[in-house]
CSV table of C-alpha atoms and ligand atoms in Angstrom, one decimal:
chain,number,residue,atom,x,y,z
A,1,MET,CA,28.1,97.6,40.9
A,2,SER,CA,29.3,100.8,38.7
A,3,ARG,CA,33.1,100.8,37.5
A,4,ILE,CA,34.6,97.7,39.5
A,5,SER,CA,34.0,94.6,38.6
A,6,ARG,CA,32.6,92.3,40.7
A,7,ARG,CA,35.5,89.8,40.2
A,8,LYS,CA,37.7,92.5,41.1
A,9,LEU,CA,35.9,93.1,44.5
A,10,ILE,CA,35.9,89.7,45.2
A,11,LYS,CA,39.7,89.6,44.2
A,12,ALA,CA,40.1,92.1,47.0
A,13,GLY,CA,37.7,90.6,49.4
A,14,LEU,CA,39.1,87.2,49.1
A,15,ALA,CA,43.0,89.1,49.7
A,16,GLY,CA,42.0,91.0,52.7
A,17,THR,CA,42.0,88.3,54.7
A,18,ALA,CA,45.2,86.4,52.6
A,19,GLY,CA,47.7,87.4,54.6
A,20,VAL,CA,50.3,90.2,53.7
A,21,SER,CA,50.8,89.5,50.4
A,22,GLY,CA,46.7,89.8,49.3
A,23,ILE,CA,46.9,93.0,51.6
A,24,ALA,CA,48.6,94.6,48.9
A,25,VAL,CA,46.9,93.5,46.0
A,26,ALA,CA,43.5,94.2,47.6
A,27,ALA,CA,45.1,97.7,48.4
A,28,ARG,CA,46.1,98.8,45.3
A,29,ILE,CA,42.8,97.5,43.3
A,30,ALA,CA,40.8,99.5,46.7
A,31,GLY,CA,43.5,102.1,45.8
A,32,GLN,CA,42.4,102.3,41.9
A,33,HIS,CA,38.9,102.6,42.9
A,34,GLY,CA,39.4,105.8,45.6
A,35,LEU,CA,38.1,102.8,48.0
A,36,ILE,CA,40.7,103.5,50.9
A,37,PRO,CA,40.2,105.2,53.7
A,38,PRO,CA,43.0,108.1,54.9
A,39,ASP,CA,43.7,106.4,57.9
A,40,PHE,CA,44.4,102.7,56.2
A,41,GLY,CA,47.0,101.1,58.5
A,42,GLY,CA,46.6,103.1,61.3
A,43,ILE,CA,45.1,101.1,63.9
A,44,TYR,CA,41.6,100.3,62.8
A,45,GLY,CA,43.9,98.5,59.5
A,46,CYS,CA,42.5,96.2,57.4
A,47,GLY,CA,38.9,95.1,59.2
A,48,HIS,CA,38.1,99.5,58.6
A,49,THR,CA,39.2,99.7,54.7
A,50,LEU,CA,36.8,96.9,53.7
A,51,THR,CA,34.6,98.3,55.9
A,52,TYR,CA,34.5,101.9,54.3
A,53,ALA,CA,34.9,99.9,51.1
A,54,ALA,CA,31.7,98.4,50.9
A,55,GLN,CA,29.7,101.6,52.1
A,56,ARG,CA,31.7,103.0,49.1
A,57,LEU,CA,30.6,100.3,47.0
A,58,LEU,CA,26.9,99.1,47.7
A,59,THR,CA,25.5,102.4,49.8
A,60,ARG,CA,27.8,105.1,47.4
A,61,ASN,CA,24.1,107.2,46.7
A,62,SER,CA,22.0,106.3,49.7
A,63,ASN,CA,20.3,108.0,52.1
A,64,ALA,CA,21.1,108.8,56.1
A,65,ARG,CA,17.1,108.2,57.6
A,66,GLU,CA,15.0,110.9,57.5
A,67,PHE,CA,12.4,111.1,60.8
A,68,ARG,CA,8.9,112.6,61.1
A,69,ARG,CA,8.6,115.6,63.1
A,70,SER,CA,6.6,113.8,65.8
A,71,GLN,CA,9.8,112.5,66.4
A,72,ILE,CA,11.9,115.2,67.3
A,73,SER,CA,13.6,115.2,70.6
A,74,LYS,CA,12.3,117.3,73.3
A,75,THR,CA,15.3,117.4,74.9
A,76,PRO,CA,18.4,117.0,71.9
A,77,HIS,CA,21.9,116.9,73.9
A,78,PRO,CA,24.4,120.4,73.6
A,79,LYS,CA,27.5,118.3,73.7
A,80,GLY,CA,30.0,120.7,74.7
A,81,LYS,CA,31.4,124.3,75.2
A,82,PRO,CA,31.5,127.2,73.1
A,83,PRO,CA,35.4,128.1,71.7
A,84,LYS,CA,37.3,129.4,74.0
A,85,GLY,CA,39.0,133.1,73.6
A,86,ASP,CA,37.8,136.7,72.9
A,87,GLU,CA,37.0,136.2,69.5
A,88,PHE,CA,33.5,133.7,70.2
A,89,PRO,CA,31.5,136.0,72.4
A,90,ARG,CA,32.8,139.4,70.4
A,91,LEU,CA,31.0,137.5,67.8
A,92,ARG,CA,28.1,136.3,69.3
A,93,ALA,CA,27.6,140.1,70.2
A,94,ASP,CA,27.2,141.5,67.2
A,95,GLY,CA,24.5,138.9,66.3
A,96,PHE,CA,27.4,136.9,64.1
A,97,ARG,CA,27.3,139.9,61.0
A,98,GLU,CA,30.6,139.4,60.8
A,99,TRP,CA,31.2,136.3,60.5
A,100,ARG,CA,32.3,134.2,57.3
A,101,LEU,CA,32.8,130.6,56.4
A,102,LYS,CA,36.0,130.6,54.2
A,103,VAL,CA,36.0,127.6,51.1
A,104,ASP,CA,39.6,127.7,49.7
A,105,GLY,CA,42.2,125.3,48.5
A,106,MET,CA,41.5,123.0,45.8
A,107,VAL,CA,38.6,125.7,44.2
A,108,ASN,CA,38.6,127.5,40.7
A,109,ARG,CA,36.9,131.1,43.3
A,110,PRO,CA,38.4,130.5,46.9
A,111,GLY,CA,35.8,133.4,48.8
A,112,SER,CA,33.9,133.3,51.5
A,113,PHE,CA,30.2,133.7,53.1
A,114,SER,CA,28.0,135.6,55.1
A,115,MET,CA,25.5,134.4,57.6
A,116,ALA,CA,23.0,136.6,55.3
A,117,GLU,CA,24.8,135.2,51.7
A,118,LEU,CA,24.5,131.5,53.0
A,119,LYS,CA,21.1,132.5,54.3
A,120,SER,CA,20.4,133.7,50.8
A,121,TYR,CA,20.8,130.4,49.2
A,122,PRO,CA,18.1,127.2,48.6
A,123,THR,CA,17.4,125.8,51.8
A,124,ARG,CA,17.0,122.4,52.5
A,125,SER,CA,15.5,120.9,55.8
A,126,GLN,CA,16.2,117.6,56.8
A,127,ILE,CA,14.9,115.4,60.0
A,128,THR,CA,18.1,113.3,61.2
A,129,GLN,CA,19.5,111.2,64.0
A,130,VAL,CA,22.6,112.5,65.5
A,131,ILE,CA,24.8,109.8,67.0
A,132,CYS,CA,27.0,109.9,68.9
A,133,GLU,CA,29.6,107.1,69.6
A,134,GLU,CA,29.0,107.4,73.0
A,135,GLY,CA,26.5,105.9,73.0
A,136,TRP,CA,23.1,109.0,72.5
A,137,SER,CA,21.5,109.8,69.7
A,138,TYR,CA,18.8,112.7,69.6
A,139,ILE,CA,17.0,113.6,66.6
A,140,ALA,CA,16.8,117.1,65.1
A,141,GLU,CA,15.2,119.4,62.0
A,142,TRP,CA,18.0,120.7,60.4
A,143,THR,CA,17.7,124.0,58.3
A,144,GLY,CA,20.6,125.2,56.2
A,145,VAL,CA,22.4,125.2,52.3
A,146,PRO,CA,22.9,122.0,50.8
A,147,LEU,CA,27.5,122.0,51.0
A,148,SER,CA,26.7,121.1,47.3
A,149,HIS,CA,25.9,124.0,46.3
A,150,ILE,CA,28.8,126.4,48.2
A,151,LEU,CA,31.1,123.3,46.1
A,152,ASN,CA,29.1,124.7,43.0
A,153,LEU,CA,30.0,128.3,43.8
A,154,ALA,CA,33.3,127.8,44.3
A,155,GLY,CA,34.1,125.6,41.5
A,156,VAL,CA,35.5,122.3,42.7
A,157,LEU,CA,38.9,121.0,41.0
A,158,PRO,CA,38.5,117.7,39.5
A,159,GLN,CA,41.3,116.8,41.3
A,160,ALA,CA,40.1,117.4,44.7
A,161,ARG,CA,39.3,114.1,47.3
A,162,TYR,CA,38.2,115.3,50.2
A,163,ALA,CA,36.9,118.2,51.6
A,164,ILE,CA,38.9,119.2,54.6
A,165,TYR,CA,36.5,121.3,57.5
A,166,TYR,CA,37.6,123.2,60.5
A,167,ALA,CA,35.3,124.9,63.7
A,168,MET,CA,36.3,128.0,65.6
A,169,ASP,CA,37.3,125.8,68.7
A,170,GLY,CA,40.1,124.4,67.0
A,171,TRP,CA,39.0,121.0,65.7
A,172,VAL,CA,39.4,119.4,61.8
A,173,ASP,CA,38.0,117.5,60.4
A,174,ALA,CA,38.0,115.8,56.5
A,175,ILE,CA,34.5,113.8,54.8
A,176,ASP,CA,35.7,111.8,51.0
A,177,MET,CA,33.9,113.6,47.8
A,178,ASP,CA,31.1,111.1,48.3
A,179,ASP,CA,30.1,112.6,51.2
A,180,ALA,CA,30.9,116.1,50.1
A,181,TRP,CA,28.4,116.3,47.0
A,182,HIS,CA,25.7,114.1,49.0
A,183,ALA,CA,22.6,116.3,48.9
A,184,GLN,CA,21.9,115.0,52.7
A,185,THR,CA,25.2,117.1,53.5
A,186,LEU,CA,24.0,120.5,54.8
A,187,VAL,CA,26.0,123.5,55.8
A,188,ALA,CA,23.0,123.8,58.8
A,189,TYR,CA,22.4,127.4,60.4
A,190,GLY,CA,19.4,126.4,61.9
A,191,MET,CA,17.5,123.5,63.9
A,192,ASN,CA,13.8,122.6,64.6
A,193,SER,CA,13.2,125.5,63.2
A,194,GLY,CA,15.0,128.5,64.8
A,195,ASP,CA,18.6,130.1,64.8
A,196,LEU,CA,21.3,127.2,65.6
A,197,PRO,CA,21.9,127.2,69.0
A,198,VAL,CA,25.7,128.5,70.6
A,199,GLY,CA,25.6,125.3,72.9
A,200,HIS,CA,24.9,123.1,68.9
A,201,GLY,CA,27.5,124.7,67.2
A,202,GLY,CA,25.7,128.3,66.1
A,203,PRO,CA,25.4,129.9,64.0
A,204,LEU,CA,27.0,127.2,61.8
A,205,ARG,CA,28.0,123.3,61.7
A,206,LEU,CA,27.9,121.1,58.7
A,207,ARG,CA,25.9,118.1,59.1
A,208,VAL,CA,26.9,114.7,57.7
A,209,PRO,CA,23.6,112.3,58.4
A,210,ARG,CA,25.4,109.6,56.9
A,211,GLN,CA,27.6,108.8,59.3
A,212,LEU,CA,28.3,109.5,63.3
A,213,GLY,CA,27.9,112.7,65.1
A,214,TYR,CA,31.4,113.0,65.9
A,215,LYS,CA,31.9,113.5,62.0
A,216,GLY,CA,29.4,117.1,62.4
A,217,LEU,CA,31.1,119.7,63.0
A,218,LYS,CA,29.7,122.6,65.4
A,219,PHE,CA,31.2,126.0,65.0
A,220,LEU,CA,32.1,125.5,61.3
A,221,ASN,CA,34.5,128.4,59.8
A,222,ARG,CA,36.3,126.9,56.7
A,223,VAL,CA,36.4,124.0,53.8
A,224,THR,CA,39.7,123.0,52.1
A,225,LEU,CA,39.0,120.8,49.5
A,226,THR,CA,42.1,119.1,48.7
A,227,ASP,CA,43.0,116.1,47.4
A,228,THR,CA,45.4,114.3,50.8
A,229,LEU,CA,44.7,114.3,53.8
A,230,LYS,CA,48.7,113.3,54.5
A,231,GLY,CA,50.1,116.0,56.9
A,232,VAL,CA,46.6,117.2,58.8
A,233,ARG,CA,46.1,116.5,62.2
A,234,LEU,CA,42.1,115.3,61.8
A,235,ASP,CA,41.1,115.7,65.5
A,236,SER,CA,38.8,112.7,66.2
A,237,GLU,CA,41.0,109.6,67.6
A,238,TYR,CA,38.1,107.3,66.5
A,239,SER,CA,38.1,106.2,62.9
A,240,TRP,CA,38.1,108.6,60.4
A,241,TYR,CA,35.3,106.8,58.3
A,242,ALA,CA,32.3,106.6,60.9
A,243,GLY,CA,29.4,105.7,58.5
A,244,ILE,CA,25.5,104.4,59.9
B,301,MTE,N1,34.0,121.6,66.7
B,301,MTE,C1,32.9,120.7,67.6
B,301,MTE,N2,32.4,119.9,66.5
B,301,MTE,C2,32.0,118.4,67.4
B,301,MTE,C3,32.3,118.2,68.7
B,301,MTE,C4,33.1,119.5,69.1
B,301,MTE,O1,33.3,119.5,70.4
B,301,MTE,N3,33.6,120.7,68.0
B,301,MTE,N4,31.8,117.7,69.2
B,301,MTE,C5,30.9,116.1,68.3
B,301,MTE,C6,31.4,114.9,68.8
B,301,MTE,S1,32.0,113.8,69.4
B,301,MTE,C7,29.3,114.9,68.6
B,301,MTE,S2,28.2,113.6,69.2
B,301,MTE,C8,28.0,116.3,67.9
B,301,MTE,C9,27.5,116.2,69.3
B,301,MTE,O2,26.2,117.6,68.8
B,301,MTE,P1,25.4,118.4,69.5
B,301,MTE,O3,26.2,118.6,70.7
B,301,MTE,O4,24.4,119.0,69.2
B,301,MTE,O5,25.0,117.2,70.6
B,301,MTE,O6,29.3,116.7,67.8
B,301,MTE,C10,30.4,116.4,67.2
B,301,MTE,N5,30.9,117.8,66.8
B,302,MO,MO1,30.2,112.2,69.9
């Protein structure tokens, strides 16, 4: 229990169940400590906020489970199709040489990275599980460069609170800076010791193994740092925070 005192936490927790004025108190305290998810007040409301707050207080630095090589799934599900339109097949035909990952928003050095550049950075491999909210899952080995490395290269400004990420098929999602800096959050270009197949989001995918499958954006092509998610249309109809 770092900067927020146990008493404040208890107060916030009690207030959360104590009715409307209590919720306002809880919301104010939680807001000051970065404990309110941006979809607070939506259909997930207070329960969702308490889940997020509890996770952020108790498991801020925890890791998603990693597995042994023998546990890798023999037949992982590739869900969905490659992005529509002419651009993706054109980039693919060229072996994604023209492909770039853009990084912009609240950074000192906005720019973009080619696949060759990304592959030249320090790599991390991890065997983690993709868990879909629909009830299926698979385990695979993911290889890539930690998002934190890219963030350091870009120079994130201190006021940034979220990393919004965009995909070639139009999906958009976002994570907070705890997950953005987390060592297991990976800009992945490899899967099970080959290139990341297009069926699983190749050439590039964000792996966020501390959250459900839908937070792991396939066909990643842009990351934007921001201090608010107001006005950003996020894709998933599920809750914004999907910690597991
Ligand atoms: N760009 C993009 N990313 C996406 C999706 C998508 O439709 N488009 N589906 C999400 C969902 S709901 C899940 S469960 C996982 C599935 O990953 P898989 O295709 O490797 O099984 O990708 C996630 N990332
Ligand atoms: Mo999913």
